[in-house]
Tab-separated table of C-alpha atoms and ligand atoms in Angstrom:
chain	number	residue	atom	x	y	z
A	1	MET	CA	-0.233	0.010	0.207
A	2	ARG	CA	1.122	3.606	-0.884
A	3	ILE	CA	-0.110	6.919	-0.384
A	4	TYR	CA	0.066	9.869	-3.001
A	5	LYS	CA	-0.688	13.416	-2.333
A	6	PHE	CA	-1.349	15.755	-5.252
A	7	GLY	CA	-1.330	19.467	-4.260
A	8	GLY	CA	-3.614	22.454	-5.754
A	9	ALA	CA	-0.599	23.376	-8.298
A	10	SER	CA	-0.425	19.717	-9.549
A	11	VAL	CA	-4.226	19.973	-10.848
A	12	LYS	CA	-4.593	23.694	-11.683
A	13	ASP	CA	-5.746	22.776	-15.053
A	14	ALA	CA	-6.559	20.441	-17.494
A	15	SER	CA	-3.244	19.658	-18.538
A	16	GLY	CA	-2.142	19.399	-14.848
A	17	VAL	CA	-5.056	16.903	-14.559
A	18	LYS	CA	-3.946	14.647	-17.527
A	19	ASN	CA	-0.323	14.767	-16.100
A	20	VAL	CA	-1.176	13.633	-12.447
A	21	ALA	CA	-3.657	10.844	-14.291
A	22	GLN	CA	-0.765	9.556	-16.094
A	23	ILE	CA	1.695	9.480	-13.044
A	24	ILE	CA	-1.247	7.647	-11.169
A	25	ALA	CA	-1.943	5.252	-14.122
A	26	GLU	CA	1.703	4.037	-14.560
A	27	ARG	CA	2.413	3.524	-11.077
A	28	GLY	CA	-0.878	2.145	-9.153
A	29	LYS	CA	-3.412	-0.286	-9.234
A	30	ASN	CA	-5.486	-1.609	-5.982
A	31	ASP	CA	-2.388	-0.795	-3.747
A	32	LEU	CA	-2.567	3.056	-4.068
A	33	LEU	CA	-4.719	5.790	-2.158
A	34	VAL	CA	-4.534	9.140	-3.676
A	35	VAL	CA	-5.634	12.070	-1.626
A	36	VAL	CA	-5.685	15.349	-4.014
A	37	SER	CA	-6.230	18.926	-2.721
A	38	ALA	CA	-8.527	21.913	-4.265
A	39	MET	CA	-7.350	22.793	-8.019
A	40	GLY	CA	-5.147	25.699	-8.263
A	41	LYS	CA	-5.993	28.657	-6.207
A	42	THR	CA	-9.649	27.268	-5.288
A	43	THR	CA	-9.683	27.379	-1.690
A	44	ASN	CA	-8.419	31.186	-1.693
A	45	SER	CA	-11.261	31.713	-3.869
A	46	LEU	CA	-13.572	29.947	-1.924
A	47	GLU	CA	-12.720	31.798	1.245
A	48	LYS	CA	-13.522	35.012	-0.519
A	49	LEU	CA	-16.810	33.369	-1.261
A	50	ILE	CA	-17.475	32.539	2.291
A	51	SER	CA	-16.683	35.799	3.847
A	52	ALA	CA	-18.980	37.561	1.027
A	53	ALA	CA	-21.700	35.060	2.237
A	54	TYR	CA	-21.160	35.604	5.844
A	55	ASN	CA	-21.243	39.547	5.490
A	56	LYS	CA	-24.335	39.219	3.011
A	57	SER	CA	-22.022	41.215	0.360
A	58	ALA	CA	-23.745	41.224	-2.869
A	59	GLU	CA	-20.429	39.777	-4.402
A	60	VAL	CA	-21.624	36.216	-3.502
A	61	SER	CA	-23.234	35.322	-6.722
A	62	GLU	CA	-20.322	36.524	-8.683
A	63	LEU	CA	-17.606	34.952	-6.611
A	64	LEU	CA	-19.294	31.665	-7.332
A	65	LEU	CA	-19.826	32.063	-10.739
A	66	SER	CA	-16.166	32.819	-11.180
A	67	VAL	CA	-15.462	29.147	-9.404
A	68	LYS	CA	-17.638	27.284	-11.170
A	69	MET	CA	-16.591	28.554	-14.554
A	70	THR	CA	-13.346	27.765	-13.919
A	71	HIS	CA	-13.818	24.228	-12.905
A	72	LEU	CA	-16.371	23.561	-15.770
A	73	SER	CA	-13.642	24.971	-18.385
A	74	ILE	CA	-11.392	22.527	-17.256
A	75	VAL	CA	-14.223	19.746	-17.392
A	76	LYS	CA	-15.203	20.844	-21.021
A	77	GLU	CA	-11.588	20.306	-21.930
A	78	LEU	CA	-11.480	16.750	-20.416
A	79	PHE	CA	-14.472	15.477	-21.340
A	80	ASN	CA	-16.534	15.378	-24.341
A	81	GLU	CA	-20.027	16.867	-24.285
A	82	ASP	CA	-21.778	13.622	-24.423
A	83	GLU	CA	-20.002	12.254	-21.163
A	84	VAL	CA	-22.742	13.938	-19.274
A	85	MET	CA	-22.295	11.793	-16.407
A	86	TYR	CA	-19.275	13.602	-15.455
A	87	PHE	CA	-20.746	17.191	-15.958
A	88	ASN	CA	-23.797	16.168	-14.050
A	89	GLU	CA	-21.651	15.190	-10.968
A	90	ILE	CA	-19.985	18.535	-10.945
A	91	GLU	CA	-22.928	20.345	-11.656
A	92	ASN	CA	-24.607	18.603	-8.848
A	93	LEU	CA	-21.768	19.665	-6.628
A	94	PHE	CA	-22.069	23.274	-7.210
A	95	LEU	CA	-25.686	23.047	-6.615
A	96	GLU	CA	-25.115	21.707	-3.244
A	97	LEU	CA	-22.718	24.396	-2.464
A	98	GLU	CA	-25.042	27.218	-3.617
A	99	CYS	CA	-27.597	25.765	-1.096
A	100	MET	CA	-25.113	25.825	1.689
A	101	ILE	CA	-24.141	29.581	0.832
A	102	GLU	CA	-27.733	30.510	0.968
A	103	ASN	CA	-28.511	28.696	4.408
A	104	GLU	CA	-29.325	31.337	6.747
A	105	GLN	CA	-28.643	29.175	9.696
A	106	LEU	CA	-25.054	28.294	8.167
A	107	LEU	CA	-24.372	31.918	8.129
A	108	GLU	CA	-24.554	32.558	11.953
A	109	ASP	CA	-21.313	30.860	12.657
A	110	TYR	CA	-18.310	31.843	10.470
A	111	ASP	CA	-16.149	28.868	11.298
A	112	PHE	CA	-18.642	26.296	10.979
A	113	LEU	CA	-19.852	27.946	7.708
A	114	TYR	CA	-16.165	27.960	6.659
A	115	ASP	CA	-15.690	24.257	6.979
A	116	GLN	CA	-18.858	23.320	5.437
A	117	VAL	CA	-18.075	25.269	2.119
A	118	VAL	CA	-14.490	25.216	1.614
A	119	GLY	CA	-14.068	21.385	1.411
A	120	PHE	CA	-15.961	21.804	-1.976
A	121	GLY	CA	-12.750	22.463	-3.446
A	122	GLU	CA	-11.618	18.976	-2.755
A	123	LEU	CA	-14.843	17.305	-3.357
A	124	ILE	CA	-15.114	18.644	-6.981
A	125	SER	CA	-11.232	18.115	-7.865
A	126	THR	CA	-11.286	14.530	-6.847
A	127	ARG	CA	-14.196	13.787	-8.821
A	128	ILE	CA	-12.936	15.349	-12.028
A	129	ILE	CA	-9.714	13.385	-11.399
A	130	SER	CA	-11.684	10.219	-10.422
A	131	GLY	CA	-13.711	10.670	-13.610
A	132	TYR	CA	-11.118	11.122	-15.871
A	133	LEU	CA	-9.024	8.198	-14.730
A	134	LEU	CA	-12.225	6.067	-15.477
A	135	LYS	CA	-12.233	8.003	-19.330
A	136	ILE	CA	-8.753	6.789	-19.932
A	137	GLY	CA	-9.370	3.343	-18.691
A	138	VAL	CA	-8.055	3.354	-14.877
A	139	ARG	CA	-10.560	1.858	-12.709
A	140	ASN	CA	-10.684	3.666	-9.567
A	141	GLN	CA	-13.294	4.267	-6.602
A	142	TRP	CA	-13.982	7.799	-5.341
A	143	VAL	CA	-14.187	8.230	-1.721
A	144	ASP	CA	-15.239	10.409	0.858
A	145	ALA	CA	-12.501	11.418	3.447
A	146	ARG	CA	-15.351	12.601	5.775
A	147	ASN	CA	-16.227	8.876	6.253
A	148	PHE	CA	-13.046	8.154	7.293
A	149	ILE	CA	-10.824	10.851	9.099
A	150	ILE	CA	-12.913	11.536	12.191
A	151	THR	CA	-12.116	14.375	14.074
A	152	ASP	CA	-13.531	16.750	16.859
A	153	SER	CA	-15.529	19.874	16.123
A	154	ARG	CA	-13.117	22.655	16.231
A	155	HIS	CA	-13.657	24.387	13.325
A	156	ARG	CA	-10.788	25.219	10.757
A	157	ASP	CA	-8.226	23.302	12.859
A	158	ALA	CA	-10.003	20.201	13.824
A	159	ARG	CA	-8.093	17.329	15.877
A	160	VAL	CA	-8.216	13.986	14.850
A	161	GLN	CA	-9.702	11.608	16.905
A	162	TRP	CA	-7.040	8.972	16.269
A	163	GLU	CA	-8.906	5.762	17.787
A	164	GLU	CA	-12.232	6.297	15.860
A	165	THR	CA	-10.344	7.410	12.697
A	166	GLU	CA	-8.282	3.903	13.047
A	167	LYS	CA	-11.085	1.754	13.467
A	168	VAL	CA	-13.086	2.908	10.481
A	169	ILE	CA	-10.247	3.160	8.374
A	170	GLN	CA	-9.049	-0.443	8.930
A	171	HIS	CA	-12.693	-1.689	9.444
A	172	ARG	CA	-14.404	0.048	6.055
A	173	LEU	CA	-11.439	1.544	3.896
A	174	GLU	CA	-8.534	-1.166	3.946
A	175	PRO	CA	-10.843	-3.590	2.528
A	176	LEU	CA	-11.658	-0.872	-0.308
A	177	SER	CA	-7.972	-0.265	-0.801
A	178	LYS	CA	-7.378	-4.119	-1.388
A	179	LYS	CA	-9.759	-3.844	-4.275
A	180	ASN	CA	-9.536	-0.447	-6.152
A	181	LEU	CA	-7.295	2.379	-6.350
A	182	LEU	CA	-8.708	5.066	-4.431
A	183	ILE	CA	-9.079	8.682	-4.974
A	184	THR	CA	-9.786	10.689	-1.957
A	185	GLN	CA	-9.765	14.246	-0.550
A	186	GLY	CA	-7.019	16.159	1.694
A	187	PHE	CA	-8.131	18.609	4.232
A	188	ILE	CA	-11.546	17.593	5.200
A	189	GLY	CA	-12.728	15.447	8.157
A	190	ARG	CA	-15.943	14.764	9.964
A	191	GLY	CA	-16.609	16.237	13.126
A	192	SER	CA	-18.688	14.982	16.111
A	193	LYS	CA	-22.188	16.260	15.068
A	194	GLY	CA	-21.517	14.666	11.430
A	195	GLU	CA	-20.556	17.935	10.031
A	196	THR	CA	-17.617	18.507	7.847
A	197	THR	CA	-14.463	19.786	9.534
A	198	THR	CA	-10.973	20.802	7.964
A	199	LEU	CA	-7.609	20.214	9.227
A	200	GLY	CA	-6.009	24.057	8.805
A	201	ARG	CA	-4.759	25.433	5.518
A	202	GLU	CA	-2.479	23.336	3.362
A	203	GLY	CA	-3.767	20.250	5.376
A	204	SER	CA	-3.961	17.723	2.644
A	205	ASP	CA	0.074	16.235	3.197
A	206	TYR	CA	-1.128	15.804	6.947
A	207	SER	CA	-4.547	13.879	5.509
A	208	ALA	CA	-1.925	11.958	3.439
A	209	ALA	CA	0.257	11.015	6.762
A	210	ILE	CA	-2.876	10.036	8.376
A	211	PHE	CA	-4.508	7.594	5.728
A	212	GLY	CA	-0.773	6.281	5.479
A	213	LYS	CA	-0.123	5.299	8.868
A	214	LEU	CA	-3.852	4.014	9.517
A	215	LEU	CA	-3.420	1.630	6.406
A	216	HIS	CA	0.321	0.761	7.440
A	217	ALA	CA	1.118	2.109	4.103
A	218	GLU	CA	4.890	1.500	3.080
A	219	SER	CA	5.521	4.820	2.099
A	220	VAL	CA	4.070	8.291	1.223
A	221	SER	CA	4.696	10.264	-1.578
A	222	ILE	CA	4.102	14.113	-1.869
A	223	TRP	CA	4.076	15.297	-5.506
A	224	LYS	CA	5.218	19.050	-5.824
A	225	ASP	CA	6.227	21.418	-8.273
A	226	VAL	CA	10.003	21.673	-7.205
A	227	ASP	CA	12.172	18.869	-6.873
A	228	GLY	CA	12.126	17.815	-3.468
A	229	VAL	CA	13.104	19.576	-0.016
A	230	LEU	CA	15.525	22.089	-1.203
A	231	ASN	CA	17.387	24.298	1.606
A	232	ALA	CA	15.394	27.473	0.398
A	233	ASP	CA	12.864	28.586	-1.436
A	234	PRO	CA	14.276	29.452	-5.026
A	235	LYS	CA	11.984	32.210	-5.234
A	236	LYS	CA	13.635	33.845	-2.425
A	237	PHE	CA	17.396	32.793	-2.881
A	238	ASP	CA	19.792	32.042	-5.292
A	239	ASN	CA	22.131	28.794	-5.694
A	240	THR	CA	19.578	26.531	-3.351
A	241	VAL	CA	20.385	22.797	-3.392
A	242	LEU	CA	18.187	19.601	-2.960
A	243	ILE	CA	18.237	17.981	0.064
A	244	PRO	CA	18.095	14.276	-1.084
A	245	GLU	CA	17.670	12.895	2.668
A	246	LEU	CA	16.475	14.360	5.857
A	247	THR	CA	15.863	12.854	9.198
A	248	TYR	CA	12.016	13.107	10.446
A	249	ASN	CA	13.569	15.303	13.347
A	250	ASP	CA	14.918	17.822	10.808
A	251	ALA	CA	12.262	17.940	8.550
A	252	ILE	CA	9.847	18.883	11.546
A	253	GLU	CA	11.968	21.707	12.536
A	254	LEU	CA	11.769	23.133	9.219
A	255	ALA	CA	8.209	22.529	8.753
A	256	TYR	CA	7.711	24.165	12.227
A	257	TYR	CA	9.657	27.142	11.021
A	258	GLY	CA	7.857	27.780	8.121
A	259	ALA	CA	9.300	25.754	5.252
A	260	SER	CA	6.015	25.565	3.114
A	261	VAL	CA	7.165	22.373	1.424
A	262	ILE	CA	5.822	20.184	4.024
A	263	HIS	CA	2.778	20.715	6.406
A	264	PRO	CA	3.988	21.046	9.826
A	265	LYS	CA	1.808	18.379	11.221
A	266	THR	CA	2.710	15.799	8.633
A	267	ILE	CA	6.020	14.209	9.904
A	268	GLN	CA	4.881	12.938	13.599
A	269	PRO	CA	2.414	10.345	12.533
A	270	LEU	CA	4.745	9.021	9.792
A	271	LYS	CA	7.928	9.174	12.550
A	272	ALA	CA	5.984	7.066	14.969
A	273	VAL	CA	5.410	4.338	12.892
A	274	GLY	CA	8.719	4.771	10.445
A	275	ILE	CA	6.651	5.310	7.092
A	276	PRO	CA	9.292	7.090	4.563
A	277	LEU	CA	7.887	10.218	3.103
A	278	TYR	CA	8.828	11.055	-0.421
A	279	VAL	CA	8.744	14.428	-1.689
A	280	ARG	CA	9.140	14.871	-5.697
A	281	SER	CA	8.363	16.568	-8.753
A	282	PHE	CA	5.025	16.033	-10.616
A	283	LEU	CA	7.151	17.797	-13.454
A	284	ASN	CA	10.185	15.697	-13.320
A	285	ILE	CA	9.086	12.399	-12.284
A	286	GLN	CA	12.432	10.704	-13.098
A	287	LYS	CA	13.953	12.953	-10.219
A	288	GLN	CA	14.175	10.990	-6.978
A	289	GLY	CA	13.364	14.162	-4.529
A	290	THR	CA	13.889	13.817	-1.203
A	291	ARG	CA	13.246	10.681	1.373
A	292	VAL	CA	12.542	11.856	5.026
A	293	PHE	CA	12.953	9.169	7.290
A	294	GLU	CA	14.419	8.008	10.623
A	295	GLY	CA	18.074	8.469	9.627
A	296	HIS	CA	21.089	9.814	11.860
A	297	GLY	CA	23.275	11.625	9.527
A	298	SER	CA	23.155	15.632	9.779
A	299	LEU	CA	22.446	18.353	7.376
A	300	ASN	CA	25.780	19.320	5.487
A	301	VAL	CA	24.041	22.399	4.479
A	302	PRO	CA	22.164	25.334	6.193
A	303	CYS	CA	18.571	25.505	5.830
A	304	LYS	CA	17.018	29.324	5.220
A	305	ILE	CA	13.576	30.340	5.790
A	306	LEU	CA	12.340	33.855	4.930
A	307	LYS	CA	8.834	34.489	6.114
A	308	GLU	CA	7.247	37.671	4.948
A	309	ASP	CA	4.455	39.523	6.471
A	310	GLN	CA	5.521	39.556	10.336
A	311	THR	CA	4.348	41.444	12.900
A	312	LEU	CA	6.356	42.853	15.955
A	313	ILE	CA	4.164	43.187	18.865
A	314	GLU	CA	5.593	45.190	22.173
A	315	ILE	CA	3.691	44.942	25.251
A	316	VAL	CA	4.819	47.263	28.157
A	317	SER	CA	3.273	47.263	31.531
A	318	ARG	CA	1.521	50.328	31.777
A	319	ASP	CA	2.617	51.140	35.200
A	320	PHE	CA	6.101	50.271	34.194
A	321	THR	CA	6.327	47.474	36.991
A	322	PHE	CA	8.452	44.590	35.739
A	323	ILE	CA	7.285	42.169	33.366
A	324	ALA	CA	7.449	39.538	35.824
A	325	GLU	CA	6.496	35.602	35.664
A	326	ASN	CA	2.972	36.136	36.407
A	327	HIS	CA	2.760	38.659	33.720
A	328	LEU	CA	4.156	36.582	31.173
A	329	ARG	CA	1.985	33.662	32.215
A	330	ASP	CA	-1.110	35.813	31.577
A	331	ILE	CA	0.471	37.104	28.248
A	332	PHE	CA	1.356	33.563	27.257
A	333	GLU	CA	-2.254	32.332	28.249
A	334	LEU	CA	-3.990	35.024	26.239
A	335	PHE	CA	-1.667	33.874	22.946
A	336	THR	CA	-2.800	30.332	23.328
A	337	ASN	CA	-6.484	30.927	23.873
A	338	HIS	CA	-6.338	33.337	20.885
A	339	LYS	CA	-4.460	30.423	18.703
A	340	VAL	CA	-1.772	32.957	18.095
A	341	ARG	CA	1.633	31.444	17.690
A	342	VAL	CA	4.519	33.141	18.497
A	343	ASN	CA	7.641	33.179	16.155
A	344	ILE	CA	10.309	34.780	18.335
A	345	MET	CA	10.402	36.677	21.505
A	346	GLN	CA	12.486	38.501	24.067
A	347	ASN	CA	11.911	40.353	27.003
A	348	SER	CA	13.760	42.848	29.349
A	349	ALA	CA	12.608	44.375	32.785
A	350	ILE	CA	9.642	46.007	31.319
A	351	HIS	CA	9.090	45.233	28.177
A	352	PHE	CA	8.167	41.693	26.590
A	353	ARG	CA	8.525	41.898	22.663
A	354	CYS	CA	7.399	39.166	20.146
A	355	VAL	CA	6.679	38.489	16.289
A	356	ILE	CA	4.047	36.766	14.836
A	357	ASP	CA	2.532	36.096	11.545
A	358	ALA	CA	0.243	38.482	10.476
A	359	LYS	CA	-2.931	36.981	9.230
A	360	GLU	CA	-5.322	39.678	8.042
A	361	ASN	CA	-5.832	41.202	11.304
A	362	GLN	CA	-7.036	37.546	12.940
A	363	HIS	CA	-4.885	38.910	16.022
A	364	SER	CA	-6.770	42.119	16.684
A	365	PRO	CA	-9.185	40.344	19.662
A	366	LEU	CA	-5.708	39.283	20.983
A	367	LEU	CA	-4.208	42.816	21.134
A	368	GLU	CA	-7.565	44.109	22.688
A	369	ALA	CA	-7.469	41.624	25.381
A	370	LEU	CA	-3.835	42.480	26.072
A	371	VAL	CA	-4.598	46.117	26.216
A	372	SER	CA	-7.869	45.244	28.415
A	373	MET	CA	-5.518	43.613	30.980
A	374	GLY	CA	-3.875	46.585	31.337
A	375	PHE	CA	-0.717	46.261	29.091
A	376	LYS	CA	0.469	49.084	26.613
A	377	VAL	CA	0.680	47.274	23.397
A	378	SER	CA	2.182	48.591	19.762
A	379	THR	CA	2.443	46.700	16.639
A	380	GLU	CA	4.543	47.150	13.759
A	381	ARG	CA	3.686	45.221	10.657
A	382	GLY	CA	5.468	44.056	7.531
A	383	HIS	CA	8.808	42.957	8.872
A	384	LYS	CA	10.303	39.724	7.572
A	385	LEU	CA	11.998	36.964	9.811
A	386	LEU	CA	14.753	34.971	8.085
A	387	SER	CA	15.269	31.458	10.301
A	388	ILE	CA	18.537	29.936	9.222
A	389	TYR	CA	18.585	25.778	10.571
A	390	GLN	CA	21.900	24.517	11.564
A	391	PRO	CA	23.847	27.920	10.314
A	392	LYS	CA	27.669	27.301	9.687
A	393	ILE	CA	29.374	28.873	13.156
A	394	GLY	CA	29.703	32.788	12.428
A	395	GLU	CA	27.911	32.943	9.308
A	396	ALA	CA	24.194	33.488	9.931
A	397	ARG	CA	24.318	37.179	10.936
A	398	ALA	CA	26.528	38.167	7.893
A	399	GLU	CA	23.566	36.446	6.078
A	400	ALA	CA	20.872	38.169	7.738
A	401	ASP	CA	22.843	41.595	7.087
A	402	THR	CA	22.728	40.845	3.293
A	403	ILE	CA	18.827	40.807	3.604
A	404	GLY	CA	18.416	43.858	5.043
A	405	ASN	CA	18.253	45.769	8.874
A	406	VAL	CA	18.241	43.346	11.832
A	407	ILE	CA	16.050	44.721	14.522
A	408	MET	CA	15.815	41.568	16.904
A	409	GLU	CA	17.596	38.293	16.548
A	410	GLN	CA	17.415	35.043	18.982
A	411	GLN	CA	19.155	31.485	18.855
A	412	MET	CA	17.020	29.006	19.695
A	413	GLU	CA	18.776	25.544	19.561
A	414	GLN	CA	19.710	24.642	16.077
A	415	THR	CA	18.036	27.736	14.484
A	416	ALA	CA	19.209	31.289	14.190
A	417	HIS	CA	16.264	33.761	14.048
A	418	PHE	CA	16.543	37.388	12.512
A	419	LEU	CA	13.800	39.817	12.413
A	420	ILE	CA	14.390	42.388	9.386
A	421	SER	CA	12.878	45.631	9.419
A	422	ARG	CA	10.386	46.559	6.829
A	423	GLU	CA	12.422	49.752	6.157
A	424	SER	CA	15.406	48.066	4.701
B	1	LIG	N1	-6.941	23.162	-0.315
B	1	LIG	C1	-6.555	23.142	1.129
B	1	LIG	C2	-5.562	24.649	1.084
B	1	LIG	O1	-5.178	25.325	0.180
B	1	LIG	C3	-5.798	22.171	1.548
B	1	LIG	C4	-4.292	21.907	0.664
B	1	LIG	O2	-4.028	22.428	-0.068
B	1	LIG	O3	-3.392	20.928	1.438
B	1	LIG	O4	-5.460	24.825	2.188
B	2	LIG	MG1	-2.997	23.782	-1.686
């Protein structure tokens, strides 16, 4: 049993779908489960649609039409007009989506609405791929991931209920996987009330890892538009190199600090049972890519991660009393409650400074809570954070200086972090 995962970039248009179908057709029959994300930037478009619906904006129908047109034009390229069943399937999914968006009851809770709607991207893409495989003679079965990935009801960031998930996967999915090539969705699951849940943005890698672990797969492969895991994003750095082998631990660290090539939660389930993860290119299939496994070797090249849109938050106690342990405890509790992750931090006697990802003002409730607790809070947006994993001694700071003006730095275990001013 093997698991393949194809992300949005691999199926962004009809030729992408054909390429993915070719890769699947050549490599798998009944011993393969394929996890697919929404096509191209569909999830972003659905997010816009969801907030328009929630805000009862007039843009709803236009946004919906645009998502529908994008998909229908791909469907038209892949199927002949007389292959009506494929068109009908997609039309029906859009009909369902439309009903959701118009359902007044759903419009009351944003996160709940989000989860009921955003997963349509995956439902639609997998129908298209499954249909196209059938058309070219590759027998397969489309399965609904929501019947197998059982989660709690924490919407937009659901936690997997491992015991229940393992039970249904072993009782219901494993027998199917012995008979058929399976096509399913990443990102979505089923909550405690039977509703759709999602595992967080870019969560399809994690879905693949869950299926891999519970189906006792021999490997999980993530097919990407890069040759494998590189030591830095080639769009941001020159002279990047491919890392052919990476230990689980190194991969966890890199994903945690924002190397977007692997979703941070993906490695843990695989590491727990020793399943290797392959990261390889759907454009260059003859290349080996990167193998992530329980190795012992160390990386012989520093890895660099540059994150944009970083917000620096400075917290001062209003009466200039010391930021002592109990203040820190209150501050951390607020960050946790608001689900805001701190990338780096620093404190002096009366200041606490930290850096977070700016997610469209999602943190304003946190800032308000800090103010109401009596802290003086100021923020600066638009900085960059450079993290260098296993830097060569003495070289990290020089590297940061080439990017810009370093305004804060921190060394945490094997990683050096530099906040680089937006003014540089
Ligand atoms: N389609 C979802 C997203 O774009 C999940 C994924 O691609 O992994 O976030
Ligand atoms: Mg995606």
